[in-house]
Structure formats: C-alpha cells, structure tokens
C-alpha cells in the first residue's frame, strides 16, 4: 500500500509483514489470474504501484524474465528490499504527487493503493500516461462500504464485537481521507479515462484462516488509534483477539474489486 501523511497502516510497523502475507494468500490468485489473462510474458515492462510487499513483484519478475523489467514503487520501500535485484528496480515514489517512473509499460498494476491516496485522479492519470499504446492497467481496490462487516453472520456477542471494531477501523480510515466506496467506481473511472475493453469483477473471501490472520494483525496495528479515538477499550480488543484466536469465527474482508482496461 502507499502511505500518506497520517496513514493508518505504516509499512514499518511489525504487523505490516503479517498483513502483506495475508493479502498475498487472499488476493494473489485473483491478481495473477487477471495478469495471466493479459498474456504476460518474457520481455514485458511492468510497473507495480504501491507494491508494499514482495509477492506480486517477485511473481512478475519470474514472468518477464531477464529481458523484462519490473519497477516496484512505494513511498515506503521497507518491505521491498528482498526483491531489489534484476529485473526488479525498487524506487521510492509517490504516485499521487510525482511523474511516473518511466514510460512504455506493458502493464501497470496497483492493489489496495488508490483508496488511500489523497490525489486519486492524478495517480490514475499518471499510471495511464506511463502505458504504451495497447498496454494494460489493472486496478484492484477494496470497497468497505459495499460489505462493511467482519462477521456477516452476526449471531452472537463475539460477532457483534468484531463488527463494532470493524466500524471503528472504517471510521479511522475515513478520517484519514480513505474513500470507502472507491472500489465500485473503478470500471467507470477507467472508461472515462479513455481505456478500452474495460471489465471488472469482485472477490469476497469468507471464513479463511488468512482472514483471521489479517484481522488479528490489523487490530493489533491500529489498537492505539482505536483506544485513543474512544472507539474501543483495551479490554474490547483483548477479548476480540482472543475470539479470533479460537479459529471458530467466520471472518470476512471487504470485497476486492478488480478493474482492467487497455490504452488506445
């Protein structure tokens, strides 16, 4: 993810690595399926925007091979150093404030990035500008407002507590400028930007061990902010983490909406 001033989920915090691992387990298969469908192969030039962790970057590097290029950017590249070897070029970069780190890309991909970026319109223009004619843009973002619950099946106090804490998390995100309804707008935004062959789908994981790992890491990472804002007590959080640790809760994430198109 790309971090802005006041960003809630700092890449340097200990829980960030756990979150990236959970995202990889939950969403890499969807991301890879879409990119495979574009026909990615040897020699492709790719820009991974707001890369955060290494799972997508390393996969892209294998696909493009030694004759290709993968530019991996983020405001905070702390978690990317392990991937910083040819054909991967790791750069500190703010997609919402700087010119793109190159041009003529065959593929530009951003996952769980733009919802947090302050100037989303500029970021989108920058990514499209960097594509070669016929190049592909794949944007994937969550839509927490479309499915706001940690436990869609709210049948007891444990689930009610989980959903209350999720509401607190969403409040913190919104207060920092996140657009909690952004994911659903992606197909329209790509069409309005002039991309062709625009399509989209959504993935909604439920009752996965990776959902539980993500929930635990996220709540631990934002614990201080939840308490300071008066959205939860330490006792609430301890009880919720213990509930999650039992492995008996059917936890969910917000839907991940993937939208893609081709530059004319």
PDB file of C-alpha atoms in Angstrom:
ATOM      1  CA  UNK A   1       0.000   0.000   0.000  1.00  0.00           C
ATOM      2  CA  UNK A   2       1.073   3.599  -0.487  1.00  0.00           C
ATOM      3  CA  UNK A   3       1.373   5.656   2.691  1.00  0.00           C
ATOM      4  CA  UNK A   4       0.423   9.308   3.024  1.00  0.00           C
ATOM      5  CA  UNK A   5       0.976  11.616   5.971  1.00  0.00           C
ATOM      6  CA  UNK A   6      -1.171  10.223   8.767  1.00  0.00           C
ATOM      7  CA  UNK A   7      -1.570   6.872   7.018  1.00  0.00           C
ATOM      8  CA  UNK A   8      -3.113   4.415   9.422  1.00  0.00           C
ATOM      9  CA  UNK A   9      -1.192   1.268   8.425  1.00  0.00           C
ATOM     10  CA  UNK A  10       2.518   2.103   8.366  1.00  0.00           C
ATOM     11  CA  UNK A  11       4.736  -0.363   6.466  1.00  0.00           C
ATOM     12  CA  UNK A  12       7.411  -0.133   9.161  1.00  0.00           C
ATOM     13  CA  UNK A  13       5.230  -1.470  11.958  1.00  0.00           C
ATOM     14  CA  UNK A  14       5.813  -5.083  12.937  1.00  0.00           C
ATOM     15  CA  UNK A  15       2.307  -6.165  11.934  1.00  0.00           C
ATOM     16  CA  UNK A  16       2.759  -4.924   8.351  1.00  0.00           C
ATOM     17  CA  UNK A  17       4.608  -8.087   7.309  1.00  0.00           C
ATOM     18  CA  UNK A  18       1.758 -10.229   8.662  1.00  0.00           C
ATOM     19  CA  UNK A  19      -0.758  -8.138   6.747  1.00  0.00           C
ATOM     20  CA  UNK A  20       1.205  -8.438   3.498  1.00  0.00           C
ATOM     21  CA  UNK A  21       1.420 -12.207   3.930  1.00  0.00           C
ATOM     22  CA  UNK A  22      -2.341 -12.385   4.482  1.00  0.00           C
ATOM     23  CA  UNK A  23      -3.040 -10.201   1.453  1.00  0.00           C
ATOM     24  CA  UNK A  24      -0.814 -12.448  -0.651  1.00  0.00           C
ATOM     25  CA  UNK A  25      -2.689 -15.560   0.442  1.00  0.00           C
ATOM     26  CA  UNK A  26      -6.098 -13.974  -0.037  1.00  0.00           C
ATOM     27  CA  UNK A  27      -5.632 -11.953  -3.218  1.00  0.00           C
ATOM     28  CA  UNK A  28      -2.571 -13.099  -5.189  1.00  0.00           C
ATOM     29  CA  UNK A  29      -4.501 -15.855  -7.008  1.00  0.00           C
ATOM     30  CA  UNK A  30      -7.038 -13.280  -8.245  1.00  0.00           C
ATOM     31  CA  UNK A  31      -4.344 -10.796  -9.267  1.00  0.00           C
ATOM     32  CA  UNK A  32      -2.272 -13.437 -11.042  1.00  0.00           C
ATOM     33  CA  UNK A  33      -5.313 -14.806 -12.881  1.00  0.00           C
ATOM     34  CA  UNK A  34      -6.050 -11.398 -14.350  1.00  0.00           C
ATOM     35  CA  UNK A  35      -2.455 -10.691 -15.359  1.00  0.00           C
ATOM     36  CA  UNK A  36      -2.080 -14.135 -16.907  1.00  0.00           C
ATOM     37  CA  UNK A  37      -5.171 -13.322 -18.956  1.00  0.00           C
ATOM     38  CA  UNK A  38      -3.358 -10.314 -20.415  1.00  0.00           C
ATOM     39  CA  UNK A  39      -0.736 -12.668 -21.854  1.00  0.00           C
ATOM     40  CA  UNK A  40       2.207 -11.522 -19.747  1.00  0.00           C
ATOM     41  CA  UNK A  41       5.488 -12.995 -20.898  1.00  0.00           C
ATOM     42  CA  UNK A  42       9.197 -12.604 -21.407  1.00  0.00           C
ATOM     43  CA  UNK A  43      10.373  -9.063 -22.033  1.00  0.00           C
ATOM     44  CA  UNK A  44       7.328  -7.255 -20.602  1.00  0.00           C
ATOM     45  CA  UNK A  45       7.858  -3.929 -18.823  1.00  0.00           C
ATOM     46  CA  UNK A  46       5.731  -3.656 -15.676  1.00  0.00           C
ATOM     47  CA  UNK A  47       5.130  -1.016 -13.033  1.00  0.00           C
ATOM     48  CA  UNK A  48       3.894  -2.280  -9.650  1.00  0.00           C
ATOM     49  CA  UNK A  49       2.466   0.773  -7.873  1.00  0.00           C
ATOM     50  CA  UNK A  50       2.452   0.951  -4.078  1.00  0.00           C
ATOM     51  CA  UNK A  51       3.960  -2.509  -4.008  1.00  0.00           C
ATOM     52  CA  UNK A  52       4.224  -2.819  -0.226  1.00  0.00           C
ATOM     53  CA  UNK A  53       5.425  -6.441  -0.048  1.00  0.00           C
ATOM     54  CA  UNK A  54       7.258  -8.692  -2.479  1.00  0.00           C
ATOM     55  CA  UNK A  55       4.776 -11.381  -3.552  1.00  0.00           C
ATOM     56  CA  UNK A  56       3.424  -9.715  -6.700  1.00  0.00           C
ATOM     57  CA  UNK A  57       6.782  -8.146  -7.579  1.00  0.00           C
ATOM     58  CA  UNK A  58       8.609 -11.483  -7.381  1.00  0.00           C
ATOM     59  CA  UNK A  59       5.926 -13.226  -9.445  1.00  0.00           C
ATOM     60  CA  UNK A  60       6.101 -10.542 -12.118  1.00  0.00           C
ATOM     61  CA  UNK A  61       9.901 -10.829 -12.208  1.00  0.00           C
ATOM     62  CA  UNK A  62       9.667 -14.538 -12.994  1.00  0.00           C
ATOM     63  CA  UNK A  63       7.125 -13.894 -15.730  1.00  0.00           C
ATOM     64  CA  UNK A  64       9.077 -11.147 -17.546  1.00  0.00           C
ATOM     65  CA  UNK A  65      12.480 -12.825 -17.170  1.00  0.00           C
ATOM     66  CA  UNK A  66      15.912 -11.256 -17.623  1.00  0.00           C
ATOM     67  CA  UNK A  67      14.864  -9.332 -20.732  1.00  0.00           C
ATOM     68  CA  UNK A  68      11.929  -7.685 -18.951  1.00  0.00           C
ATOM     69  CA  UNK A  69      11.620  -5.011 -16.292  1.00  0.00           C
ATOM     70  CA  UNK A  70       9.598  -4.639 -13.089  1.00  0.00           C
ATOM     71  CA  UNK A  71       9.602  -1.187 -11.499  1.00  0.00           C
ATOM     72  CA  UNK A  72       8.295  -1.537  -7.928  1.00  0.00           C
ATOM     73  CA  UNK A  73       7.429   1.733  -6.219  1.00  0.00           C
ATOM     74  CA  UNK A  74       6.131   2.832  -2.845  1.00  0.00           C
ATOM     75  CA  UNK A  75       6.501   5.789  -0.516  1.00  0.00           C
ATOM     76  CA  UNK A  76       7.977   3.315   1.979  1.00  0.00           C
ATOM     77  CA  UNK A  77      10.086   0.556   0.400  1.00  0.00           C
ATOM     78  CA  UNK A  78      10.986  -1.074   3.726  1.00  0.00           C
ATOM     79  CA  UNK A  79       9.416  -4.407   2.764  1.00  0.00           C
ATOM     80  CA  UNK A  80      10.710  -4.444  -0.817  1.00  0.00           C
ATOM     81  CA  UNK A  81      14.465  -4.742  -0.315  1.00  0.00           C
ATOM     82  CA  UNK A  82      14.419  -8.542  -0.633  1.00  0.00           C
ATOM     83  CA  UNK A  83      13.156  -8.209  -4.221  1.00  0.00           C
ATOM     84  CA  UNK A  84      15.586  -5.481  -5.306  1.00  0.00           C
ATOM     85  CA  UNK A  85      17.608  -7.368  -7.906  1.00  0.00           C
ATOM     86  CA  UNK A  86      17.333  -7.608 -11.717  1.00  0.00           C
ATOM     87  CA  UNK A  87      14.868  -7.433 -13.338  1.00  0.00           C
ATOM     88  CA  UNK A  88      13.311  -5.593 -10.375  1.00  0.00           C
ATOM     89  CA  UNK A  89      14.020  -1.892  -9.837  1.00  0.00           C
ATOM     90  CA  UNK A  90      12.784  -0.658  -6.436  1.00  0.00           C
ATOM     91  CA  UNK A  91      12.160   3.073  -6.131  1.00  0.00           C
ATOM     92  CA  UNK A  92      10.758   5.429  -3.510  1.00  0.00           C
ATOM     93  CA  UNK A  93       7.910   7.169  -5.311  1.00  0.00           C
ATOM     94  CA  UNK A  94       4.601   8.911  -4.572  1.00  0.00           C
ATOM     95  CA  UNK A  95       2.136   8.067  -7.332  1.00  0.00           C
ATOM     96  CA  UNK A  96      -0.169  10.937  -6.366  1.00  0.00           C
ATOM     97  CA  UNK A  97       2.499  13.643  -6.425  1.00  0.00           C
ATOM     98  CA  UNK A  98       5.294  12.656  -8.829  1.00  0.00           C
ATOM     99  CA  UNK A  99       5.702  11.920 -12.507  1.00  0.00           C
ATOM    100  CA  UNK A 100       5.639   8.203 -13.402  1.00  0.00           C
ATOM    101  CA  UNK A 101       8.977   6.368 -13.065  1.00  0.00           C
ATOM    102  CA  UNK A 102       9.135   5.586 -16.771  1.00  0.00           C
ATOM    103  CA  UNK A 103       7.001   5.140 -19.851  1.00  0.00           C
ATOM    104  CA  UNK A 104       6.116   2.478 -22.363  1.00  0.00           C
ATOM    105  CA  UNK A 105       4.943  -0.022 -19.746  1.00  0.00           C
ATOM    106  CA  UNK A 106       3.088  -3.101 -20.958  1.00  0.00           C
ATOM    107  CA  UNK A 107       1.373  -3.457 -17.577  1.00  0.00           C
ATOM    108  CA  UNK A 108       0.663  -1.137 -14.667  1.00  0.00           C
ATOM    109  CA  UNK A 109      -0.876  -2.684 -11.551  1.00  0.00           C
ATOM    110  CA  UNK A 110      -1.975  -1.238  -8.210  1.00  0.00           C
ATOM    111  CA  UNK A 111      -3.674  -3.265  -5.457  1.00  0.00           C
ATOM    112  CA  UNK A 112      -5.195  -1.732  -2.326  1.00  0.00           C
ATOM    113  CA  UNK A 113      -3.458   1.560  -3.092  1.00  0.00           C
ATOM    114  CA  UNK A 114      -5.704   4.231  -4.575  1.00  0.00           C
ATOM    115  CA  UNK A 115      -8.341   4.069  -1.854  1.00  0.00           C
ATOM    116  CA  UNK A 116      -5.699   5.583   0.459  1.00  0.00           C
ATOM    117  CA  UNK A 117      -4.113   8.070  -1.985  1.00  0.00           C
ATOM    118  CA  UNK A 118      -5.040  11.740  -1.477  1.00  0.00           C
ATOM    119  CA  UNK A 119      -4.993  12.741  -5.165  1.00  0.00           C
ATOM    120  CA  UNK A 120      -6.520   9.688  -6.826  1.00  0.00           C
ATOM    121  CA  UNK A 121      -7.266  11.478 -10.091  1.00  0.00           C
ATOM    122  CA  UNK A 122      -3.643  12.493 -10.569  1.00  0.00           C
ATOM    123  CA  UNK A 123      -2.460   8.997  -9.668  1.00  0.00           C
ATOM    124  CA  UNK A 124      -4.770   7.449 -12.251  1.00  0.00           C
ATOM    125  CA  UNK A 125      -3.640   9.890 -14.952  1.00  0.00           C
ATOM    126  CA  UNK A 126      -0.021   9.131 -14.128  1.00  0.00           C
ATOM    127  CA  UNK A 127      -0.492   5.393 -14.455  1.00  0.00           C
ATOM    128  CA  UNK A 128      -2.310   5.683 -17.778  1.00  0.00           C
ATOM    129  CA  UNK A 129       0.307   8.126 -19.075  1.00  0.00           C
ATOM    130  CA  UNK A 130       3.044   5.588 -18.379  1.00  0.00           C
ATOM    131  CA  UNK A 131       1.434   2.840 -20.508  1.00  0.00           C
ATOM    132  CA  UNK A 132       2.420   2.132 -24.085  1.00  0.00           C
ATOM    133  CA  UNK A 133      -0.387   2.083 -26.654  1.00  0.00           C
ATOM    134  CA  UNK A 134      -2.134  -1.243 -26.090  1.00  0.00           C
ATOM    135  CA  UNK A 135      -0.718  -1.554 -22.573  1.00  0.00           C
ATOM    136  CA  UNK A 136      -2.902  -2.828 -19.748  1.00  0.00           C
ATOM    137  CA  UNK A 137      -3.918  -1.176 -16.490  1.00  0.00           C
ATOM    138  CA  UNK A 138      -5.161  -3.375 -13.630  1.00  0.00           C
ATOM    139  CA  UNK A 139      -6.522  -1.601 -10.569  1.00  0.00           C
ATOM    140  CA  UNK A 140      -7.699  -3.565  -7.532  1.00  0.00           C
ATOM    141  CA  UNK A 141      -9.216  -1.863  -4.533  1.00  0.00           C
ATOM    142  CA  UNK A 142     -11.453  -2.706  -1.644  1.00  0.00           C
ATOM    143  CA  UNK A 143     -14.950  -1.359  -1.181  1.00  0.00           C
ATOM    144  CA  UNK A 144     -15.579  -1.478   2.581  1.00  0.00           C
ATOM    145  CA  UNK A 145     -18.882   0.354   2.238  1.00  0.00           C
ATOM    146  CA  UNK A 146     -20.199  -2.394  -0.045  1.00  0.00           C
ATOM    147  CA  UNK A 147     -19.610  -5.040   2.644  1.00  0.00           C
ATOM    148  CA  UNK A 148     -18.791  -3.355   5.971  1.00  0.00           C
ATOM    149  CA  UNK A 149     -18.833  -6.338   8.331  1.00  0.00           C
ATOM    150  CA  UNK A 150     -16.103  -8.523   9.776  1.00  0.00           C
ATOM    151  CA  UNK A 151     -18.758 -11.134  10.551  1.00  0.00           C
ATOM    152  CA  UNK A 152     -21.610 -11.097   8.016  1.00  0.00           C
ATOM    153  CA  UNK A 153     -23.290 -13.801  10.113  1.00  0.00           C
ATOM    154  CA  UNK A 154     -23.732 -11.759  13.292  1.00  0.00           C
ATOM    155  CA  UNK A 155     -25.300 -14.351  15.597  1.00  0.00           C
ATOM    156  CA  UNK A 156     -23.647 -13.693  18.967  1.00  0.00           C
ATOM    157  CA  UNK A 157     -21.702 -11.241  21.149  1.00  0.00           C
ATOM    158  CA  UNK A 158     -18.362 -12.260  19.650  1.00  0.00           C
ATOM    159  CA  UNK A 159     -19.550 -11.341  16.166  1.00  0.00           C
ATOM    160  CA  UNK A 160     -21.173  -8.134  17.398  1.00  0.00           C
ATOM    161  CA  UNK A 161     -17.895  -7.055  18.986  1.00  0.00           C
ATOM    162  CA  UNK A 162     -15.973  -7.886  15.801  1.00  0.00           C
ATOM    163  CA  UNK A 163     -18.348  -5.776  13.729  1.00  0.00           C
ATOM    164  CA  UNK A 164     -18.156  -2.879  16.176  1.00  0.00           C
ATOM    165  CA  UNK A 165     -14.363  -2.867  15.926  1.00  0.00           C
ATOM    166  CA  UNK A 166     -14.605  -3.007  12.127  1.00  0.00           C
ATOM    167  CA  UNK A 167     -16.821   0.083  12.260  1.00  0.00           C
ATOM    168  CA  UNK A 168     -14.117   1.776  14.309  1.00  0.00           C
ATOM    169  CA  UNK A 169     -11.466   0.808  11.766  1.00  0.00           C
ATOM    170  CA  UNK A 170     -13.555   2.229   8.937  1.00  0.00           C
ATOM    171  CA  UNK A 171     -14.032   5.451  10.921  1.00  0.00           C
ATOM    172  CA  UNK A 172     -10.278   5.817  11.312  1.00  0.00           C
ATOM    173  CA  UNK A 173      -9.749   5.197   7.593  1.00  0.00           C
ATOM    174  CA  UNK A 174     -12.379   7.750   6.598  1.00  0.00           C
ATOM    175  CA  UNK A 175     -10.933  10.335   8.965  1.00  0.00           C
ATOM    176  CA  UNK A 176      -7.626   9.972   7.087  1.00  0.00           C
ATOM    177  CA  UNK A 177      -9.197  10.542   3.710  1.00  0.00           C
ATOM    178  CA  UNK A 178      -9.818   6.974   2.529  1.00  0.00           C
ATOM    179  CA  UNK A 179     -12.735   6.609   0.116  1.00  0.00           C
ATOM    180  CA  UNK A 180     -14.631   3.600   1.434  1.00  0.00           C
ATOM    181  CA  UNK A 181     -16.783   3.371  -1.711  1.00  0.00           C
ATOM    182  CA  UNK A 182     -13.945   3.727  -4.207  1.00  0.00           C
ATOM    183  CA  UNK A 183     -13.734   0.152  -5.452  1.00  0.00           C
ATOM    184  CA  UNK A 184     -17.126   0.179  -7.165  1.00  0.00           C
ATOM    185  CA  UNK A 185     -16.169   3.268  -9.196  1.00  0.00           C
ATOM    186  CA  UNK A 186     -13.150   1.701 -10.912  1.00  0.00           C
ATOM    187  CA  UNK A 187     -14.840   0.458 -14.119  1.00  0.00           C
ATOM    188  CA  UNK A 188     -16.441   3.851 -14.725  1.00  0.00           C
ATOM    189  CA  UNK A 189     -13.216   5.714 -13.999  1.00  0.00           C
ATOM    190  CA  UNK A 190     -11.272   3.575 -16.456  1.00  0.00           C
ATOM    191  CA  UNK A 191     -13.863   4.147 -19.181  1.00  0.00           C
ATOM    192  CA  UNK A 192     -13.947   7.885 -18.507  1.00  0.00           C
ATOM    193  CA  UNK A 193     -10.138   7.943 -18.735  1.00  0.00           C
ATOM    194  CA  UNK A 194     -10.368   6.591 -22.277  1.00  0.00           C
ATOM    195  CA  UNK A 195      -9.312   2.995 -21.708  1.00  0.00           C
ATOM    196  CA  UNK A 196     -10.827   0.329 -23.924  1.00  0.00           C
ATOM    197  CA  UNK A 197     -12.113  -3.186 -23.286  1.00  0.00           C
ATOM    198  CA  UNK A 198     -12.858  -2.258 -19.674  1.00  0.00           C
ATOM    199  CA  UNK A 199     -14.144  -5.058 -17.457  1.00  0.00           C
ATOM    200  CA  UNK A 200     -14.240  -5.856 -13.757  1.00  0.00           C
ATOM    201  CA  UNK A 201     -15.046  -8.475 -11.163  1.00  0.00           C
ATOM    202  CA  UNK A 202     -15.019  -8.812  -7.382  1.00  0.00           C
ATOM    203  CA  UNK A 203     -13.684 -11.335  -4.883  1.00  0.00           C
ATOM    204  CA  UNK A 204     -15.078 -11.694  -1.379  1.00  0.00           C
ATOM    205  CA  UNK A 205     -13.173 -14.084   0.929  1.00  0.00           C
ATOM    206  CA  UNK A 206     -15.023 -15.545   3.891  1.00  0.00           C
ATOM    207  CA  UNK A 207     -14.076 -17.977   6.681  1.00  0.00           C
ATOM    208  CA  UNK A 208     -10.426 -18.249   5.655  1.00  0.00           C
ATOM    209  CA  UNK A 209      -7.500 -18.659   8.047  1.00  0.00           C
ATOM    210  CA  UNK A 210      -5.894 -15.777   6.139  1.00  0.00           C
ATOM    211  CA  UNK A 211      -8.902 -13.600   7.009  1.00  0.00           C
ATOM    212  CA  UNK A 212      -8.265 -14.364  10.660  1.00  0.00           C
ATOM    213  CA  UNK A 213      -4.549 -13.590  10.319  1.00  0.00           C
ATOM    214  CA  UNK A 214      -5.334 -10.298   8.592  1.00  0.00           C
ATOM    215  CA  UNK A 215      -7.904  -9.331  11.219  1.00  0.00           C
ATOM    216  CA  UNK A 216      -5.548 -10.065  14.098  1.00  0.00           C
ATOM    217  CA  UNK A 217      -2.637  -8.145  12.564  1.00  0.00           C
ATOM    218  CA  UNK A 218      -4.820  -5.179  11.616  1.00  0.00           C
ATOM    219  CA  UNK A 219      -6.428  -4.833  15.039  1.00  0.00           C
ATOM    220  CA  UNK A 220      -3.065  -5.095  16.770  1.00  0.00           C
ATOM    221  CA  UNK A 221      -1.611  -2.491  14.423  1.00  0.00           C
ATOM    222  CA  UNK A 222      -4.388   0.063  15.000  1.00  0.00           C
ATOM    223  CA  UNK A 223      -5.001  -0.757  18.647  1.00  0.00           C
ATOM    224  CA  UNK A 224      -3.627   2.527  19.933  1.00  0.00           C
ATOM    225  CA  UNK A 225      -5.647   4.602  17.490  1.00  0.00           C
ATOM    226  CA  UNK A 226      -8.880   2.778  18.322  1.00  0.00           C
ATOM    227  CA  UNK A 227      -8.389   3.366  22.048  1.00  0.00           C
ATOM    228  CA  UNK A 228      -7.248   6.978  21.677  1.00  0.00           C
ATOM    229  CA  UNK A 229     -10.260   7.805  19.498  1.00  0.00           C
ATOM    230  CA  UNK A 230     -12.620   6.259  22.041  1.00  0.00           C
ATOM    231  CA  UNK A 231     -13.793   3.633  19.548  1.00  0.00           C
ATOM    232  CA  UNK A 232     -12.791   0.656  21.714  1.00  0.00           C
ATOM    233  CA  UNK A 233     -11.214  -0.180  25.045  1.00  0.00           C
ATOM    234  CA  UNK A 234      -8.156  -2.325  25.649  1.00  0.00           C
ATOM    235  CA  UNK A 235     -10.495  -4.901  27.161  1.00  0.00           C
ATOM    236  CA  UNK A 236     -12.603  -4.942  23.991  1.00  0.00           C
ATOM    237  CA  UNK A 237      -9.528  -5.519  21.877  1.00  0.00           C
ATOM    238  CA  UNK A 238      -8.093  -8.233  24.114  1.00  0.00           C
ATOM    239  CA  UNK A 239     -11.420 -10.062  24.066  1.00  0.00           C
ATOM    240  CA  UNK A 240     -11.723  -9.772  20.274  1.00  0.00           C
ATOM    241  CA  UNK A 241      -8.186 -11.012  19.655  1.00  0.00           C
ATOM    242  CA  UNK A 242      -8.856 -13.982  21.916  1.00  0.00           C
ATOM    243  CA  UNK A 243     -12.069 -14.714  19.993  1.00  0.00           C
ATOM    244  CA  UNK A 244     -10.231 -14.598  16.672  1.00  0.00           C
ATOM    245  CA  UNK A 245      -7.526 -16.901  18.031  1.00  0.00           C
ATOM    246  CA  UNK A 246     -10.075 -19.654  18.673  1.00  0.00           C
ATOM    247  CA  UNK A 247     -10.379 -20.193  14.918  1.00  0.00           C
ATOM    248  CA  UNK A 248     -14.162 -20.548  15.165  1.00  0.00           C
ATOM    249  CA  UNK A 249     -15.225 -17.152  13.798  1.00  0.00           C
ATOM    250  CA  UNK A 250     -16.339 -16.819  10.167  1.00  0.00           C
ATOM    251  CA  UNK A 251     -14.430 -13.645   9.341  1.00  0.00           C
ATOM    252  CA  UNK A 252     -14.605 -11.724   6.075  1.00  0.00           C
ATOM    253  CA  UNK A 253     -12.831  -8.924   4.270  1.00  0.00           C
ATOM    254  CA  UNK A 254     -14.253  -6.121   2.189  1.00  0.00           C
ATOM    255  CA  UNK A 255     -14.751  -7.146  -1.454  1.00  0.00           C
ATOM    256  CA  UNK A 256     -11.679  -6.677  -3.642  1.00  0.00           C
ATOM    257  CA  UNK A 257     -12.860  -5.150  -6.921  1.00  0.00           C
ATOM    258  CA  UNK A 258     -10.541  -5.682  -9.882  1.00  0.00           C
ATOM    259  CA  UNK A 259     -10.965  -3.493 -12.964  1.00  0.00           C
ATOM    260  CA  UNK A 260      -8.848  -3.506 -16.088  1.00  0.00           C
ATOM    261  CA  UNK A 261      -8.605  -1.892 -19.494  1.00  0.00           C
ATOM    262  CA  UNK A 262      -6.319  -1.306 -22.444  1.00  0.00           C
ATOM    263  CA  UNK A 263      -4.781   2.005 -23.529  1.00  0.00           C
ATOM    264  CA  UNK A 264      -5.798   3.079 -27.022  1.00  0.00           C
TER     265      UNK A 264
END
